[in-house]
């Protein structure tokens, strides 16, 4: 059996998920497991797809980053599939397909995953440098902590004359939290 797995990080990426599903169907997948969840979050459909796979099956994804976030994560998943005697096929590998059922395919996958992780690490370093420069120039203040945003919302609603119990219900906080925020503001 040929089992496909498609994933996007957010629910807003409907077109990306649909494109993956089409590619998996075109690759002959008989069953496709799809989900919209971050690769670092629990992935129920991935676990279901792996559990569903049997000896001799092929597990197909469109790209390595749809399956794993890091080289170690990818290699751990490959090892799990190998233990079940299931081959991994990756469709989009620079115009050709990669199949881990061969020694060459395993080598290529490991090298490509390492390069992808290296590129991501460099991108994150550049991002941190850019944020540091912007912060030093006073152009970046960062995201307000959740508690601070909530406190601002409590004070704003109170200033508008909204009743305490209505504020608590709307923001899903206790009255004790409401009064703690108001005391801190005074």
mmCIF file of C-alpha atoms in Angstrom:
data_model
loop_
_atom_site.group_PDB
_atom_site.id
_atom_site.type_symbol
_atom_site.label_atom_id
_atom_site.label_comp_id
_atom_site.label_asym_id
_atom_site.label_seq_id
_atom_site.Cartn_x
_atom_site.Cartn_y
_atom_site.Cartn_z
ATOM 1 C CA UNK A 1 0.000 0.000 0.000
ATOM 2 C CA UNK A 2 1.144 3.526 -0.707
ATOM 3 C CA UNK A 3 0.378 5.861 2.207
ATOM 4 C CA UNK A 4 0.607 9.627 1.856
ATOM 5 C CA UNK A 5 1.087 12.256 4.545
ATOM 6 C CA UNK A 6 0.390 15.966 4.041
ATOM 7 C CA UNK A 7 0.851 18.751 6.583
ATOM 8 C CA UNK A 8 0.752 22.513 6.809
ATOM 9 C CA UNK A 9 1.635 24.507 9.897
ATOM 10 C CA UNK A 10 -1.523 26.612 10.034
ATOM 11 C CA UNK A 11 -5.156 26.361 9.042
ATOM 12 C CA UNK A 12 -4.717 29.390 6.743
ATOM 13 C CA UNK A 13 -2.596 27.290 4.372
ATOM 14 C CA UNK A 14 -5.525 25.512 2.681
ATOM 15 C CA UNK A 15 -4.045 25.841 -0.816
ATOM 16 C CA UNK A 16 -0.734 24.345 0.312
ATOM 17 C CA UNK A 17 -2.474 21.372 1.872
ATOM 18 C CA UNK A 18 -4.621 20.841 -1.224
ATOM 19 C CA UNK A 19 -1.521 20.980 -3.452
ATOM 20 C CA UNK A 20 0.224 18.358 -1.309
ATOM 21 C CA UNK A 21 -2.833 16.106 -1.404
ATOM 22 C CA UNK A 22 -3.001 16.404 -5.221
ATOM 23 C CA UNK A 23 0.690 15.515 -5.547
ATOM 24 C CA UNK A 24 0.232 12.516 -3.251
ATOM 25 C CA UNK A 25 -2.772 11.321 -5.272
ATOM 26 C CA UNK A 26 -0.764 11.711 -8.485
ATOM 27 C CA UNK A 27 2.006 9.599 -6.878
ATOM 28 C CA UNK A 28 -0.503 6.777 -6.443
ATOM 29 C CA UNK A 29 -1.217 7.091 -2.727
ATOM 30 C CA UNK A 30 -4.102 4.837 -1.801
ATOM 31 C CA UNK A 31 -4.658 6.496 1.555
ATOM 32 C CA UNK A 32 -3.729 10.060 2.544
ATOM 33 C CA UNK A 33 -3.460 11.391 6.078
ATOM 34 C CA UNK A 34 -3.625 15.206 6.277
ATOM 35 C CA UNK A 35 -3.370 17.677 9.115
ATOM 36 C CA UNK A 36 -2.805 21.347 9.815
ATOM 37 C CA UNK A 37 -0.501 21.530 12.804
ATOM 38 C CA UNK A 38 2.995 22.773 13.602
ATOM 39 C CA UNK A 39 5.714 20.168 13.220
ATOM 40 C CA UNK A 40 6.698 20.681 16.863
ATOM 41 C CA UNK A 41 3.166 20.001 18.142
ATOM 42 C CA UNK A 42 1.711 16.506 18.569
ATOM 43 C CA UNK A 43 0.776 15.229 15.114
ATOM 44 C CA UNK A 44 -2.085 12.769 15.494
ATOM 45 C CA UNK A 45 -2.470 12.110 11.752
ATOM 46 C CA UNK A 46 1.240 11.392 11.356
ATOM 47 C CA UNK A 47 1.037 8.872 14.182
ATOM 48 C CA UNK A 48 -2.079 7.353 12.595
ATOM 49 C CA UNK A 49 -0.334 7.094 9.212
ATOM 50 C CA UNK A 50 2.711 5.390 10.719
ATOM 51 C CA UNK A 51 0.504 3.034 12.725
ATOM 52 C CA UNK A 52 -1.495 2.231 9.584
ATOM 53 C CA UNK A 53 1.622 1.335 7.575
ATOM 54 C CA UNK A 54 2.669 -2.309 7.238
ATOM 55 C CA UNK A 55 5.699 -4.223 6.027
ATOM 56 C CA UNK A 56 6.320 -3.527 2.340
ATOM 57 C CA UNK A 57 4.296 -0.283 2.270
ATOM 58 C CA UNK A 58 5.617 3.029 0.964
ATOM 59 C CA UNK A 59 5.206 6.164 3.053
ATOM 60 C CA UNK A 60 5.110 9.233 0.791
ATOM 61 C CA UNK A 61 5.505 12.953 1.535
ATOM 62 C CA UNK A 62 5.963 15.868 -0.843
ATOM 63 C CA UNK A 63 8.947 17.446 0.975
ATOM 64 C CA UNK A 64 11.050 16.563 4.019
ATOM 65 C CA UNK A 65 9.911 19.660 5.935
ATOM 66 C CA UNK A 66 6.308 18.425 5.749
ATOM 67 C CA UNK A 67 7.406 15.394 7.751
ATOM 68 C CA UNK A 68 10.014 16.733 10.189
ATOM 69 C CA UNK A 69 11.492 19.968 11.527
ATOM 70 C CA UNK A 70 15.075 18.868 12.080
ATOM 71 C CA UNK A 71 17.552 16.323 10.833
ATOM 72 C CA UNK A 72 17.340 14.338 14.045
ATOM 73 C CA UNK A 73 13.526 14.330 13.915
ATOM 74 C CA UNK A 74 13.575 13.210 10.286
ATOM 75 C CA UNK A 75 16.085 10.435 10.942
ATOM 76 C CA UNK A 76 14.078 9.249 13.960
ATOM 77 C CA UNK A 77 10.955 9.007 11.788
ATOM 78 C CA UNK A 78 12.897 7.167 9.077
ATOM 79 C CA UNK A 79 14.169 4.740 11.723
ATOM 80 C CA UNK A 80 10.585 4.121 12.924
ATOM 81 C CA UNK A 81 9.489 3.398 9.367
ATOM 82 C CA UNK A 82 12.492 1.155 8.741
ATOM 83 C CA UNK A 83 11.672 -0.831 11.896
ATOM 84 C CA UNK A 84 8.283 -1.561 10.336
ATOM 85 C CA UNK A 85 9.972 -2.391 6.988
ATOM 86 C CA UNK A 86 8.264 0.614 5.372
ATOM 87 C CA UNK A 87 10.092 2.692 2.752
ATOM 88 C CA UNK A 88 9.967 6.495 2.676
ATOM 89 C CA UNK A 89 9.543 8.372 -0.601
ATOM 90 C CA UNK A 90 9.950 12.135 -0.864
ATOM 91 C CA UNK A 91 8.513 13.544 -4.073
ATOM 92 C CA UNK A 92 10.040 17.052 -4.348
ATOM 93 C CA UNK A 93 13.781 16.690 -4.162
ATOM 94 C CA UNK A 94 15.126 19.071 -6.785
ATOM 95 C CA UNK A 95 13.133 17.633 -9.658
ATOM 96 C CA UNK A 96 13.586 13.995 -8.711
ATOM 97 C CA UNK A 97 12.161 11.614 -6.159
ATOM 98 C CA UNK A 98 14.079 10.240 -3.190
ATOM 99 C CA UNK A 99 13.456 6.716 -1.920
ATOM 100 C CA UNK A 100 15.039 5.610 1.363
ATOM 101 C CA UNK A 101 14.691 1.932 0.576
ATOM 102 C CA UNK A 102 18.151 2.146 -1.030
ATOM 103 C CA UNK A 103 21.468 2.970 0.646
ATOM 104 C CA UNK A 104 21.961 5.906 -1.736
ATOM 105 C CA UNK A 105 18.504 7.252 -0.876
ATOM 106 C CA UNK A 106 19.276 7.101 2.852
ATOM 107 C CA UNK A 107 22.582 8.907 2.336
ATOM 108 C CA UNK A 108 20.997 11.626 0.198
ATOM 109 C CA UNK A 109 18.177 12.133 2.675
ATOM 110 C CA UNK A 110 20.593 12.552 5.580
ATOM 111 C CA UNK A 111 22.728 15.045 3.657
ATOM 112 C CA UNK A 112 19.767 17.059 2.385
ATOM 113 C CA UNK A 113 18.148 17.157 5.833
ATOM 114 C CA UNK A 114 21.406 18.389 7.361
ATOM 115 C CA UNK A 115 21.697 21.151 4.731
ATOM 116 C CA UNK A 116 18.072 22.196 5.310
ATOM 117 C CA UNK A 117 18.599 22.367 9.069
ATOM 118 C CA UNK A 118 21.811 24.378 8.540
ATOM 119 C CA UNK A 119 19.946 26.860 6.305
ATOM 120 C CA UNK A 120 17.198 27.243 8.910
ATOM 121 C CA UNK A 121 19.754 27.861 11.657
ATOM 122 C CA UNK A 122 21.433 30.563 9.558
ATOM 123 C CA UNK A 123 18.061 32.183 8.837
ATOM 124 C CA UNK A 124 17.220 32.274 12.557
ATOM 125 C CA UNK A 125 20.615 33.813 13.349
ATOM 126 C CA UNK A 126 20.042 36.534 10.743
ATOM 127 C CA UNK A 127 16.571 37.130 12.180
ATOM 128 C CA UNK A 128 17.943 37.525 15.726
ATOM 129 C CA UNK A 129 20.646 39.917 14.477
ATOM 130 C CA UNK A 130 18.033 42.006 12.664
ATOM 131 C CA UNK A 131 15.817 42.160 15.746
ATOM 132 C CA UNK A 132 18.781 43.183 17.923
ATOM 133 C CA UNK A 133 19.724 45.987 15.495
ATOM 134 C CA UNK A 134 16.125 47.204 15.284
ATOM 135 C CA UNK A 135 15.767 47.117 19.080
ATOM 136 C CA UNK A 136 19.023 49.082 19.506
ATOM 137 C CA UNK A 137 17.675 51.688 17.084
ATOM 138 C CA UNK A 138 14.397 51.841 19.014
ATOM 139 C CA UNK A 139 12.425 50.449 16.086
ATOM 140 C CA UNK A 140 11.494 47.103 17.641
ATOM 141 C CA UNK A 141 9.843 46.673 20.979
ATOM 142 C CA UNK A 142 8.798 43.041 20.627
ATOM 143 C CA UNK A 143 5.470 41.454 21.306
ATOM 144 C CA UNK A 144 3.745 42.467 24.505
ATOM 145 C CA UNK A 145 3.491 39.632 27.017
ATOM 146 C CA UNK A 146 0.075 38.001 27.211
ATOM 147 C CA UNK A 147 -0.489 39.145 30.798
ATOM 148 C CA UNK A 148 0.242 42.751 29.845
ATOM 149 C CA UNK A 149 -2.168 42.645 26.900
ATOM 150 C CA UNK A 150 -4.826 41.137 29.124
ATOM 151 C CA UNK A 151 -4.301 43.825 31.777
ATOM 152 C CA UNK A 152 -4.580 46.536 29.124
ATOM 153 C CA UNK A 153 -7.831 44.986 27.895
ATOM 154 C CA UNK A 154 -9.236 44.829 31.450
ATOM 155 C CA UNK A 155 -8.409 48.516 32.051
ATOM 156 C CA UNK A 156 -9.811 49.549 28.662
ATOM 157 C CA UNK A 157 -13.108 47.729 29.214
ATOM 158 C CA UNK A 158 -13.423 49.123 32.752
ATOM 159 C CA UNK A 159 -12.787 52.644 31.424
ATOM 160 C CA UNK A 160 -15.607 52.083 28.929
ATOM 161 C CA UNK A 161 -17.928 51.303 31.832
ATOM 162 C CA UNK A 162 -18.271 47.563 31.282
ATOM 163 C CA UNK A 163 -19.334 45.723 34.440
ATOM 164 C CA UNK A 164 -16.759 43.619 36.310
ATOM 165 C CA UNK A 165 -18.583 40.322 35.823
ATOM 166 C CA UNK A 166 -18.972 41.018 32.081
ATOM 167 C CA UNK A 167 -15.250 41.763 31.739
ATOM 168 C CA UNK A 168 -14.401 38.547 33.583
ATOM 169 C CA UNK A 169 -16.730 36.522 31.374
ATOM 170 C CA UNK A 170 -15.461 38.096 28.165
ATOM 171 C CA UNK A 171 -11.779 37.647 29.024
ATOM 172 C CA UNK A 172 -12.298 34.325 30.829
ATOM 173 C CA UNK A 173 -10.620 35.486 34.017
ATOM 174 C CA UNK A 174 -11.675 35.241 37.641
ATOM 175 C CA UNK A 175 -12.835 38.230 39.662
ATOM 176 C CA UNK A 176 -9.712 37.827 41.795
ATOM 177 C CA UNK A 177 -7.588 38.291 38.661
ATOM 178 C CA UNK A 178 -9.663 41.312 37.676
ATOM 179 C CA UNK A 179 -9.128 42.998 41.052
ATOM 180 C CA UNK A 180 -5.406 42.115 41.071
ATOM 181 C CA UNK A 181 -5.022 43.812 37.675
ATOM 182 C CA UNK A 182 -6.964 46.859 38.838
ATOM 183 C CA UNK A 183 -4.877 47.147 42.053
ATOM 184 C CA UNK A 184 -1.666 46.958 40.011
ATOM 185 C CA UNK A 185 -2.939 49.720 37.743
ATOM 186 C CA UNK A 186 -3.728 52.054 40.683
#
